[in-house]
Short mmCIF file of C-alpha atoms in Angstrom, two decimals:
data_model
loop_
_atom_site.label_atom_id
_atom_site.label_comp_id
_atom_site.label_asym_id
_atom_site.label_seq_id
_atom_site.Cartn_x
_atom_site.Cartn_y
_atom_site.Cartn_z
CA MET A 229 230.11 -2.19 207.90
CA SER A 230 232.61 -0.09 205.75
CA ASP A 231 234.89 -3.14 205.16
CA THR A 232 233.22 -3.84 201.68
CA ARG A 233 235.87 -5.97 199.88
CA LEU A 234 236.05 -6.50 196.12
CA GLU A 235 235.99 -10.25 196.90
CA THR A 236 235.68 -11.72 193.40
CA ILE A 237 235.87 -10.14 190.02
CA GLY A 238 234.54 -11.34 186.73
CA THR A 239 236.50 -9.84 184.03
CA ASP A 240 236.52 -9.37 180.38
CA GLY A 241 240.14 -8.45 179.68
CA PRO A 242 241.06 -5.59 182.00
CA THR A 243 237.59 -4.39 182.49
CA ARG A 244 235.65 -5.39 185.63
CA ILE A 245 232.24 -6.55 184.76
CA THR A 246 230.98 -8.41 187.83
CA LEU A 247 231.44 -8.27 191.74
CA ARG A 248 230.84 -10.64 194.54
CA ILE A 249 230.80 -8.38 197.44
CA HIS A 250 231.34 -11.05 200.46
CA PRO A 251 232.50 -14.65 200.19
CA ASP A 252 229.24 -15.86 201.84
CA ASP A 253 227.15 -14.21 199.04
CA ASN A 254 225.02 -16.30 196.87
CA VAL A 255 224.63 -13.47 194.27
CA ALA A 256 226.93 -11.25 192.31
CA VAL A 257 226.44 -7.64 190.96
CA ALA A 258 226.59 -6.66 187.29
CA LEU A 259 228.91 -3.67 186.93
CA THR A 260 227.66 -3.18 183.16
CA ASP A 261 224.81 -4.47 181.17
CA LEU A 262 225.26 -8.28 180.49
CA PRO A 263 223.23 -10.27 178.14
CA ALA A 264 221.67 -13.73 178.46
CA GLY A 265 224.15 -16.33 177.63
CA ARG A 266 227.20 -14.33 178.42
CA ARG A 267 229.84 -16.33 180.40
CA VAL A 268 231.45 -14.94 183.57
CA VAL A 269 233.92 -16.39 186.05
CA ILE A 270 233.62 -16.00 189.71
CA ASP A 271 235.48 -18.06 192.26
CA ASP A 272 236.86 -20.27 189.38
CA GLN A 273 233.21 -20.95 188.71
CA ASP A 274 232.10 -20.69 185.14
CA ILE A 275 228.59 -19.32 185.09
CA THR A 276 226.52 -18.67 181.95
CA LEU A 277 223.86 -16.11 182.51
CA ALA A 278 220.26 -17.09 182.18
CA ASP A 279 218.81 -13.60 181.81
CA ASN A 280 219.72 -10.20 180.63
CA VAL A 281 221.26 -8.62 183.61
CA ARG A 282 221.22 -4.54 183.73
CA HIS A 283 224.31 -2.94 185.55
CA LYS A 284 223.64 -2.51 189.18
CA HIS A 285 221.21 -5.56 189.39
CA LYS A 286 222.26 -9.17 190.82
CA PHE A 287 222.32 -12.59 189.45
CA THR A 288 222.35 -15.97 191.31
CA LEU A 289 225.67 -17.78 191.81
CA GLU A 290 223.63 -21.00 192.29
CA ALA A 291 220.11 -22.34 191.49
CA LEU A 292 217.53 -21.39 193.97
CA SER A 293 214.42 -22.99 194.95
CA PRO A 294 211.32 -21.10 196.41
CA GLY A 295 212.14 -20.31 200.12
CA ASP A 296 215.86 -20.31 199.68
CA ILE A 297 217.51 -17.40 201.48
CA VAL A 298 219.46 -14.82 199.19
CA THR A 299 222.50 -13.42 200.79
CA LEU A 300 224.12 -10.09 199.93
CA TYR A 301 227.07 -8.13 201.77
CA GLY A 302 227.12 -11.44 203.86
CA VAL A 303 223.51 -10.87 205.30
CA THR A 304 220.18 -12.17 204.27
CA VAL A 305 218.45 -9.62 201.98
CA GLY A 306 215.43 -11.71 200.87
CA LYS A 307 213.83 -15.08 200.13
CA ALA A 308 213.16 -16.62 196.70
CA THR A 309 209.46 -16.75 195.78
CA ARG A 310 209.92 -19.05 192.81
CA ALA A 311 212.70 -21.18 191.29
CA ILE A 312 215.59 -19.08 189.88
CA PRO A 313 218.31 -20.62 187.74
CA LEU A 314 222.19 -20.31 188.20
CA GLY A 315 222.96 -17.03 186.64
CA GLY A 316 219.38 -15.79 186.91
CA VAL A 317 218.38 -12.06 187.45
CA ILE A 318 217.15 -11.26 190.85
CA SER A 319 213.84 -9.05 190.65
CA VAL A 320 210.70 -8.22 192.52
CA ASP A 321 209.21 -11.07 190.57
CA ASN A 322 211.29 -13.70 192.28
CA LEU A 323 212.47 -12.08 195.45
CA ALA A 324 210.43 -11.12 198.64
CA HIS A 325 211.81 -9.20 201.78
CA ALA A 326 213.19 -11.30 204.49
CA THR A 327 215.54 -10.71 207.41
CA GLU A 328 217.67 -12.34 210.01
CA SER A 329 216.96 -12.45 213.66
CA ASP A 330 218.64 -10.09 215.84
CA ASP A 331 219.22 -12.42 218.57
CA VAL A 332 222.76 -11.65 219.16
CA GLN A 333 224.79 -10.30 222.05
CA PRO A 334 225.53 -6.51 222.54
CA GLY A 335 229.39 -5.94 222.10
CA SER A 336 229.83 -9.16 220.35
CA LYS A 337 231.58 -7.67 217.25
CA THR A 338 234.97 -6.36 217.88
CA TRP A 339 236.43 -3.20 215.94
CA THR A 340 240.02 -2.32 215.04
CA PRO A 341 240.12 1.45 214.67
CA PRO A 342 241.55 2.55 211.22
CA GLU A 343 245.06 4.25 211.00
CA VAL A 344 244.62 7.97 211.50
CA ALA A 345 248.09 9.01 212.05
CA ARG A 346 247.97 11.49 209.09
CA PHE A 347 245.10 13.32 210.84
CA GLN A 348 246.40 13.39 214.42
CA GLY A 349 246.27 17.02 215.45
CA THR A 350 244.64 18.31 212.50
CA THR A 351 242.16 21.07 213.26
CA PHE A 352 239.46 22.80 211.37
CA ASP A 353 238.46 26.46 211.80
CA GLY A 354 234.94 26.67 213.30
CA PHE A 355 232.80 28.99 215.25
CA HIS A 356 233.19 28.44 219.19
CA ARG A 357 230.21 28.83 221.12
CA PRO A 358 229.97 29.64 224.93
CA ASP A 359 228.36 26.13 225.63
CA GLY A 360 231.44 24.49 224.13
CA GLY A 361 229.96 23.46 220.77
CA VAL A 362 231.89 24.44 217.70
CA GLY A 363 230.10 25.55 214.48
CA THR A 364 231.05 24.67 210.90
CA ALA A 365 228.79 27.52 209.79
CA ASN A 366 227.48 30.78 211.63
CA VAL A 367 223.83 31.63 210.72
CA TRP A 368 220.93 33.43 212.14
CA LEU A 369 217.59 31.57 212.08
CA VAL A 370 214.06 33.05 211.49
CA ILE A 371 211.50 30.50 212.69
CA PRO A 372 207.64 30.20 212.50
CA LEU A 373 206.00 28.34 215.38
CA VAL A 374 203.07 27.66 213.25
CA PHE A 375 202.36 27.33 209.36
CA CYS A 376 200.11 30.58 209.75
CA GLU A 377 203.29 32.53 209.97
CA ASN A 378 204.74 31.13 206.78
CA ARG A 379 203.66 34.15 204.74
CA ASN A 380 205.40 36.73 207.26
CA ILE A 381 208.52 34.58 207.11
CA GLU A 382 208.50 35.01 203.25
CA VAL A 383 208.01 38.70 203.56
CA LEU A 384 211.09 38.74 206.08
CA ARG A 385 213.05 36.61 203.71
CA GLN A 386 212.51 38.99 200.83
CA CYS A 387 213.09 42.20 202.83
CA VAL A 388 216.32 40.88 204.23
CA ALA A 389 217.65 39.64 200.86
CA ASP A 390 216.89 43.22 199.32
CA ALA A 391 218.53 44.88 202.27
CA LEU A 392 221.56 43.02 202.14
CA GLY A 393 221.93 42.48 198.46
CA ASP A 394 221.97 38.78 199.20
CA ASP A 395 219.32 37.32 197.16
CA PRO A 396 220.54 33.57 196.64
CA TYR A 397 218.26 33.42 193.35
CA ARG A 398 219.42 36.66 191.74
CA GLY A 399 221.10 34.89 188.93
CA TYR A 400 218.21 32.92 187.84
CA LYS A 401 215.95 36.16 188.25
CA ARG A 402 218.29 37.97 185.86
CA MET A 403 218.20 34.91 183.45
CA ALA A 404 214.49 34.86 183.44
CA ARG A 405 214.32 38.70 182.60
CA GLN A 406 216.95 38.24 179.80
CA MET A 407 215.12 35.24 178.36
CA LEU A 408 211.93 37.33 178.41
CA ASP A 409 213.75 40.01 176.49
CA GLY A 410 214.82 37.44 173.92
CA MET A 411 218.59 37.72 174.60
CA PRO A 412 220.58 34.62 173.40
CA ASP A 413 221.61 31.89 175.74
CA ASP A 414 225.27 32.79 175.69
CA SER A 415 224.55 36.18 177.21
CA LEU A 416 222.96 34.74 180.39
CA GLY A 417 226.32 34.17 182.22
CA ASP A 418 226.78 32.26 185.27
CA PRO A 419 223.72 32.60 187.49
CA PHE A 420 225.97 32.24 190.59
CA GLU A 421 228.46 34.55 189.80
CA SER A 422 230.29 36.36 192.65
CA GLN A 423 228.15 38.95 194.41
CA ALA A 424 229.30 42.24 196.16
CA PRO A 425 231.24 42.01 199.59
CA ARG A 426 229.16 40.95 202.20
CA ARG A 427 227.89 43.27 204.84
CA PHE A 428 228.52 40.76 207.75
CA PRO A 429 231.57 38.74 206.29
CA HIS A 430 231.72 36.42 209.40
CA VAL A 431 228.00 35.39 209.08
CA ASP A 432 226.92 32.54 206.54
CA GLY A 433 223.62 34.09 206.30
CA VAL A 434 220.06 34.21 207.57
CA ARG A 435 218.00 31.08 207.39
CA PHE A 436 214.11 31.21 207.15
CA LEU A 437 212.37 28.15 207.87
CA THR A 438 208.91 27.26 206.89
CA HIS A 439 206.84 24.08 207.85
CA THR A 440 203.15 22.91 207.85
CA LEU A 441 202.95 22.05 211.64
CA GLY A 442 202.21 23.78 214.92
CA CYS A 443 198.56 23.47 215.12
CA GLY A 444 195.58 21.19 214.02
CA GLY A 445 197.58 18.27 214.99
CA THR A 446 198.24 16.26 218.28
CA ASP A 447 199.76 17.52 221.43
CA ASP A 448 202.76 15.23 220.66
CA ASP A 449 202.97 16.79 217.20
CA ALA A 450 203.43 20.25 218.78
CA GLU A 451 205.75 18.91 221.43
CA ALA A 452 208.00 17.31 218.81
CA LEU A 453 207.99 20.37 216.59
CA CYS A 454 209.04 22.61 219.53
CA GLN A 455 211.93 20.05 220.29
CA LEU A 456 213.16 20.18 216.82
CA LEU A 457 213.03 23.93 216.56
CA ALA A 458 214.99 23.94 219.98
CA GLY A 459 217.53 21.64 218.32
CA TYR A 460 218.06 24.03 215.57
CA ILE A 461 217.98 27.15 217.86
CA CYS A 462 220.83 25.51 219.99
CA HIS A 463 222.76 24.13 217.05
CA PRO A 464 226.47 24.81 217.04
CA ASN A 465 226.11 26.47 213.58
CA VAL A 466 223.52 28.87 214.76
CA ALA A 467 224.22 32.19 216.51
CA GLY A 468 220.80 32.89 217.56
CA ALA A 469 216.98 33.04 216.17
CA THR A 470 213.97 35.28 215.69
CA VAL A 471 210.69 33.41 216.23
CA LEU A 472 207.40 34.21 214.98
CA SER A 473 204.15 33.06 216.81
CA LEU A 474 200.51 33.61 215.76
CA GLY A 475 199.45 33.23 219.64
CA CYS A 476 196.62 30.77 219.29
CA GLN A 477 198.14 27.52 218.17
CA LYS A 478 199.16 24.38 219.88
CA ALA A 479 202.84 24.92 219.60
CA GLN A 480 203.07 27.86 222.21
CA ILE A 481 206.04 30.04 222.91
CA ALA A 482 206.19 28.69 226.37
CA MET A 483 206.65 25.14 224.87
CA LEU A 484 209.40 26.12 222.77
CA LYS A 485 211.07 28.14 225.56
CA ALA A 486 210.96 25.01 227.76
CA ALA A 487 212.67 22.93 225.06
CA VAL A 488 215.35 25.59 224.41
CA ALA A 489 216.00 25.77 228.21
CA GLN A 490 216.58 22.01 228.35
CA ARG A 491 219.31 22.21 225.85
CA ASP A 492 220.54 25.80 226.84
CA PRO A 493 219.90 25.94 230.62
CA LYS A 494 222.38 28.96 231.14
CA GLN A 495 220.43 30.80 228.40
CA LEU A 496 223.58 31.49 226.46
CA ARG A 497 221.79 31.59 223.03
CA THR A 498 219.96 34.61 221.90
CA VAL A 499 216.48 34.11 221.01
CA ASP A 500 213.80 36.68 220.38
CA TYR A 501 210.08 35.96 220.33
CA PHE A 502 207.23 37.88 218.69
CA ASP A 503 203.59 37.04 218.93
CA GLN A 504 201.31 38.46 216.06
CA GLN A 505 198.11 38.47 218.07
CA SER A 506 199.64 40.60 220.74
CA SER A 507 201.16 42.93 218.16
CA PRO A 508 199.47 46.15 217.36
CA SER A 509 199.77 45.64 213.65
CA GLU A 510 201.41 43.37 211.15
CA GLU A 511 203.74 46.29 210.25
CA ALA A 512 204.78 46.43 213.80
CA LEU A 513 205.51 42.81 213.88
CA ILE A 514 207.64 42.72 210.68
CA ARG A 515 209.56 45.83 211.93
CA ASN A 516 210.28 44.28 215.29
CA ALA A 517 211.38 40.93 213.75
CA LEU A 518 213.61 42.92 211.14
CA GLN A 519 215.23 44.68 214.02
CA SER A 520 215.98 41.49 215.90
CA ILE A 521 217.47 39.92 212.79
CA PHE A 522 219.87 42.92 211.98
CA ASP A 523 220.73 43.11 215.58
CA GLY A 524 221.49 39.47 215.62
CA LEU A 525 223.58 39.71 212.61
CA ALA A 526 225.82 42.44 213.98
CA ALA A 527 226.35 40.22 217.15
CA ALA A 528 226.98 37.00 215.12
CA ASN A 529 229.54 38.98 212.96
CA ARG A 530 231.72 39.43 216.01
CA ILE A 531 232.51 35.86 216.15
CA THR A 532 235.25 34.60 213.92
CA ARG A 533 236.48 31.08 212.98
CA GLN A 534 239.22 29.73 215.18
CA PRO A 535 240.97 26.42 215.26
CA ALA A 536 239.12 23.37 216.74
CA PRO A 537 240.06 19.69 217.14
CA LEU A 538 238.35 17.11 214.64
CA ALA A 539 236.59 15.67 217.78
CA LYS A 540 234.26 18.65 217.54
CA LEU A 541 232.93 17.52 214.30
CA THR A 542 229.71 15.41 214.29
CA LEU A 543 228.93 13.93 210.91
CA GLY A 544 225.42 13.10 209.91
CA VAL A 545 225.11 10.42 207.23
CA GLU A 546 222.04 10.09 204.90
CA CYS A 547 221.31 8.42 201.58
CA GLY A 548 218.83 9.33 198.83
CA GLY A 549 218.11 8.36 195.47
CA SER A 550 220.21 5.27 196.21
CA ASP A 551 221.17 2.78 193.41
CA GLY A 552 222.76 -0.87 193.25
CA PHE A 553 226.27 0.60 193.63
CA SER A 554 225.54 2.84 196.64
CA GLY A 555 226.30 0.00 199.09
CA ILE A 556 229.53 -0.79 197.13
CA SER A 557 231.00 2.58 196.86
CA ALA A 558 229.49 5.72 198.37
CA ASN A 559 228.04 4.17 201.51
CA PRO A 560 231.15 2.18 202.63
CA LEU A 561 233.24 5.28 201.60
CA VAL A 562 231.25 7.41 204.02
CA GLY A 563 231.41 4.71 206.67
CA ALA A 564 235.19 4.72 206.39
CA VAL A 565 235.07 8.48 206.99
CA VAL A 566 232.83 7.97 210.05
CA ASP A 567 235.29 5.37 211.47
CA ARG A 568 238.39 7.67 211.08
CA LEU A 569 236.56 10.50 212.65
CA VAL A 570 235.44 8.40 215.65
CA ALA A 571 238.96 7.19 215.97
CA LEU A 572 239.92 10.67 216.29
CA GLY A 573 237.38 11.46 219.10
CA GLY A 574 234.76 12.78 216.76
CA SER A 575 231.02 11.66 216.23
CA GLY A 576 228.69 10.16 213.53
CA ILE A 577 224.81 9.85 213.58
CA LEU A 578 223.25 7.02 211.44
CA ALA A 579 219.62 7.60 210.91
CA GLU A 580 216.75 6.17 208.75
CA PHE A 581 215.29 3.24 210.83
CA PRO A 582 213.34 1.75 207.93
CA GLU A 583 216.66 1.36 206.17
CA LEU A 584 218.30 -0.40 208.99
CA CYS A 585 215.58 -3.15 208.71
CA GLY A 586 217.41 -6.48 208.00
CA VAL A 587 220.68 -5.66 209.51
CA GLU A 588 219.49 -5.11 213.34
CA HIS A 589 221.66 -8.00 214.28
CA GLU A 590 224.57 -6.46 212.89
CA LEU A 591 223.96 -3.26 214.80
CA VAL A 592 222.95 -4.83 218.08
CA ALA A 593 226.26 -6.72 217.84
CA ARG A 594 228.02 -3.42 217.80
CA CYS A 595 226.20 -1.74 220.75
CA THR A 596 228.36 -0.98 223.68
CA ASP A 597 225.97 -2.45 226.32
CA THR A 598 222.55 -4.21 226.66
CA ASP A 599 220.86 -0.65 227.36
CA VAL A 600 221.94 0.70 224.19
CA ALA A 601 220.84 -2.51 222.33
CA GLY A 602 217.49 -2.64 224.29
CA ARG A 603 216.81 1.08 223.25
CA PHE A 604 217.56 0.34 219.43
CA ARG A 605 215.21 -2.96 219.46
CA ASP A 606 212.32 -0.99 221.25
CA LEU A 607 212.50 2.05 218.93
CA MET A 608 212.62 -0.30 215.83
CA GLN A 609 209.68 -2.32 217.11
CA ALA A 610 207.50 0.67 218.08
CA TYR A 611 208.15 2.13 214.76
CA GLN A 612 207.37 -1.06 212.74
CA ARG A 613 204.06 -1.50 215.04
CA HIS A 614 203.09 2.08 214.10
CA ALA A 615 203.52 1.44 210.42
CA ALA A 616 201.50 -1.98 210.71
CA ALA A 617 198.70 -0.14 212.40
CA VAL A 618 198.06 1.86 209.44
CA GLY A 619 198.64 -0.97 206.96
CA ALA A 620 202.24 -0.12 205.90
CA ASP A 621 205.49 -2.09 206.33
CA PHE A 622 209.29 -1.43 206.38
CA SER A 623 209.33 -3.58 203.29
CA MET A 624 207.57 -0.91 201.36
CA ASN A 625 210.56 1.58 201.74
CA PRO A 626 212.16 1.03 198.35
CA SER A 627 211.17 3.53 195.94
CA PRO A 628 210.40 2.86 192.02
CA GLY A 629 213.86 4.34 191.35
CA ASN A 630 215.74 2.15 193.72
CA ILE A 631 214.14 -1.04 192.40
CA ARG A 632 214.91 0.01 188.79
CA ASP A 633 218.50 0.51 189.67
CA GLY A 634 218.81 -2.82 191.57
CA LEU A 635 217.80 -2.45 195.16
CA ILE A 636 214.85 -5.09 195.23
CA THR A 637 214.01 -5.37 198.77
CA ASP A 638 214.03 -3.18 201.78
CA ALA A 639 216.70 -5.66 203.50
CA MET A 640 218.90 -5.25 200.26
CA LYS A 641 218.78 -1.50 200.51
CA SER A 642 219.30 -1.55 204.34
CA ALA A 643 222.38 -3.75 204.01
CA GLY A 644 223.90 -1.22 201.68
CA ALA A 645 222.57 1.93 203.42
CA ALA A 646 223.76 0.78 206.97
CA LYS A 647 227.34 0.82 205.61
CA LYS A 648 227.21 4.52 206.15
CA GLY A 649 227.71 3.96 209.76
CA GLY A 650 231.07 2.28 209.44
CA ASP A 651 232.20 -0.54 211.67
CA GLY A 652 232.78 1.29 215.12
CA PRO A 653 230.78 0.75 218.19
CA VAL A 654 227.29 2.01 218.62
CA VAL A 655 227.51 4.17 221.84
CA ASP A 656 224.10 5.71 222.00
CA VAL A 657 220.52 5.35 220.36
CA LEU A 658 218.59 8.52 220.13
CA ASP A 659 214.83 9.03 219.45
CA TYR A 660 213.69 11.66 217.08
CA THR A 661 214.72 15.18 218.20
CA GLU A 662 217.03 14.04 221.06
CA PRO A 663 220.32 15.78 221.21
CA HIS A 664 223.54 14.06 220.49
CA ARG A 665 225.12 13.24 223.72
CA ARG A 666 228.24 11.03 223.41
CA PRO A 667 231.29 10.86 221.11
CA GLY A 668 231.30 8.01 218.71
CA LEU A 669 228.42 6.62 216.61
CA SER A 670 224.80 7.07 217.67
CA LEU A 671 221.82 5.75 216.09
CA LEU A 672 218.82 8.21 215.44
CA CYS A 673 215.19 7.28 214.88
CA THR A 674 214.13 9.08 211.67
CA PRO A 675 212.12 7.82 208.56
CA GLY A 676 213.72 7.01 205.35
CA ASN A 677 212.32 10.21 203.80
CA ASP A 678 215.43 12.18 202.66
CA VAL A 679 214.54 15.69 203.71
CA GLU A 680 212.80 14.49 206.94
CA SER A 681 215.82 12.64 207.92
CA THR A 682 218.36 15.22 207.10
CA THR A 683 216.34 17.80 208.96
CA ALA A 684 216.38 15.48 212.01
CA LEU A 685 219.96 15.01 211.80
CA ALA A 686 220.88 18.63 211.94
CA GLY A 687 218.24 19.01 214.95
CA SER A 688 220.09 16.30 216.77
CA GLY A 689 223.25 18.27 216.37
CA ALA A 690 225.01 17.12 213.21
CA ASN A 691 227.27 20.08 212.10
CA LEU A 692 228.26 18.54 208.82
CA ILE A 693 226.18 15.88 206.74
CA LEU A 694 227.40 13.48 204.08
CA PHE A 695 224.56 12.56 201.64
CA THR A 696 225.24 9.59 199.17
CA THR A 697 223.20 9.23 196.11
CA GLY A 698 223.19 6.97 193.13
CA LEU A 699 220.34 8.58 191.06
CA GLY A 700 220.89 12.24 192.11
CA THR A 701 219.15 14.37 194.62
CA PRO A 702 219.47 18.18 195.38
CA THR A 703 218.88 17.98 199.14
CA GLY A 704 220.50 20.52 201.41
CA ASN A 705 219.83 21.71 204.94
CA PRO A 706 219.52 25.34 206.36
CA VAL A 707 222.23 25.27 209.15
CA ALA A 708 224.43 22.21 208.48
CA PRO A 709 226.59 22.05 205.24
CA VAL A 710 225.64 19.15 203.03
CA LEU A 711 228.08 17.10 200.91
CA LYS A 712 226.85 14.93 198.18
CA ILE A 713 228.69 11.73 197.26
CA ALA A 714 227.89 10.00 193.95
CA SER A 715 227.98 6.26 194.04
CA ASN A 716 228.94 6.23 190.27
CA SER A 717 231.10 8.48 188.01
CA GLU A 718 228.24 8.76 185.44
CA LEU A 719 226.16 10.69 187.92
CA ALA A 720 229.09 12.66 189.11
CA ALA A 721 229.61 13.89 185.62
CA ARG A 722 226.08 14.30 184.68
CA MET A 723 225.01 16.27 187.91
CA ARG A 724 228.40 17.91 188.56
CA ASP A 725 226.62 21.04 189.76
CA ILE A 726 225.17 19.26 192.85
CA ILE A 727 227.79 16.42 193.40
CA ASP A 728 230.72 17.27 195.48
CA PHE A 729 232.69 13.79 195.58
CA ASP A 730 232.72 10.95 193.10
CA ALA A 731 233.19 7.38 194.69
CA GLY A 732 232.85 5.68 191.18
CA PRO A 733 236.47 4.83 191.07
CA ILE A 734 235.76 2.21 193.75
CA VAL A 735 233.36 0.35 191.62
CA ARG A 736 235.88 0.27 188.74
CA GLY A 737 238.62 -0.93 190.92
CA GLU A 738 240.78 2.24 190.56
CA ARG A 739 240.85 3.57 193.97
CA SER A 740 240.53 1.82 197.41
CA ILE A 741 238.00 2.78 200.02
CA ASP A 742 240.84 3.71 202.26
CA GLU A 743 242.40 5.87 199.70
CA LEU A 744 239.23 7.86 198.95
CA ALA A 745 238.20 8.08 202.60
CA GLU A 746 241.31 10.08 203.40
CA ALA A 747 240.57 12.29 200.46
CA LEU A 748 236.96 12.71 201.74
CA LEU A 749 237.87 13.65 205.17
CA THR A 750 240.24 16.22 203.92
CA LEU A 751 237.34 17.65 201.95
CA CYS A 752 235.04 17.53 205.04
CA ILE A 753 237.86 19.69 206.83
CA GLU A 754 237.84 22.13 204.13
CA VAL A 755 233.93 22.48 204.18
CA ALA A 756 233.84 22.66 207.95
CA SER A 757 236.33 25.47 207.80
CA GLY A 758 234.58 27.36 205.50
CA ARG A 759 237.25 27.32 202.83
CA HIS A 760 235.21 25.23 200.24
CA PRO A 761 231.48 25.72 200.14
CA SER A 762 229.49 22.62 199.22
CA HIS A 763 227.38 22.65 196.26
CA ALA A 764 224.28 22.52 198.46
CA GLN A 765 225.51 25.67 199.99
CA ARG A 766 226.40 27.35 196.80
CA LEU A 767 223.00 26.71 195.41
CA SER A 768 221.12 27.72 198.58
CA GLN A 769 219.33 24.29 198.99
CA HIS A 770 218.03 25.02 202.47
CA ASP A 771 215.37 21.83 202.80
CA PHE A 772 213.52 21.64 206.12
CA ILE A 773 210.70 19.30 206.70
CA PRO A 774 209.83 18.25 210.25
CA TRP A 775 208.67 14.62 210.66
CA LYS A 776 205.05 14.44 211.63
CA ARG A 777 205.31 11.51 213.75
CA GLY A 778 203.05 9.27 211.79
CA VAL A 779 204.14 6.83 209.14
CA SER A 780 206.70 8.14 206.73
CA LEU A 781 208.57 5.40 205.19
#
């Protein structure tokens, strides 16, 4: 779905002011604030706007009656609930969520791979693991099996940061001390100034995970947690792990060991387990865990980056804080990068099932066979049934920020969100925590919650994550570098400390998706090689939230 075209442009002199995305659409997008009474020309049709239309919002290209279908991106995104005049604004007051049937044949959509001659033979510098995986980072993990150990994880975090002189918040702490002492703002300096040379230069750091699960839930919750943690332990960006257990919790060490063995049957990954209720004291637990961490760092530091083909990259794609421009610029741009990587033998993982609601038929048509399509349908329907059982629905997914910035229905949001997966064949469908298995594009069942979904993408093997945003979000991940792509240049300028790439020139018509896709893929290679840290890495944004398999939309 990365072939978003700037089909029809309304202009006021040289400035683009409106956009019809697909020739079948009966609504257009305002690219700037437009007043009621303003005349625009689209497809030689002279339209006088009936309402004020804020930028990123949609207005009708024909008069609509109650029950009429609204089409955007060439797909159904809603149904009119009242009469809407020609040039009328689309809002929550006149549009309800509606989708098309997914009654299509798998494999019915053909794909022409993009031209990738420029990247043929290109490599990135990664960490080669004994199981054949290649990491874009090299970290040691410290993991609690149950929330009862979160405090001990925090003790270890502070002890290791102090011992290594590697406190990610040292700059902010200095800032706070100076502010308390009344020093002027211009004396605070850069809170992220360079630190002293690292003790373990080939290691990207120790990542300390905390969570609220492991006990007090269902057996399925405990099993899912162990499967997710096993995915992190066996991730190509992870050298090994130190695991803390209380002892009596549902998520037992034996369960995690079994989950790790499924992914690492040859026991190639180093994992040390410590049980507090079996330890003579808390001091002994902390001492043993610290020794495990420092021994692990020394071993991990013996691994150095070596060239690897781009086929060893697996891009997880995610969106958060989406706006009315996300489906026009940032999302199709990421989809174009995924298509290029797939054409080079690499992989992409598209998640957030509530944000695929409304485009199931598009994805089914791209599935390589009936088994893949059937699994996608089954997982989508099971998720929807679970939501309905507690009085929820996928249509409740858009947030107030989404709606305020032009994403009126879940189908409208989904039509733009799905573009992150490009146009290539869907080769596999994964349930939550299942590991990535096949090169090409896979779908992963996760909620739309930004951090839960990003956490799951890394757990299933994404070793680099592209995160699109129109409103701005600081999300990162403990093990996989996360790059933020802004849908609009205003955001990229305003939150330049968290945004890595600006897709805004696509909206303005200054750069093409193909042109920027090559630039973004080049940036991905630099980040994967460790030569260019993403802002999330620089800011130590290590967000980790497991999905408690209830309803999280």
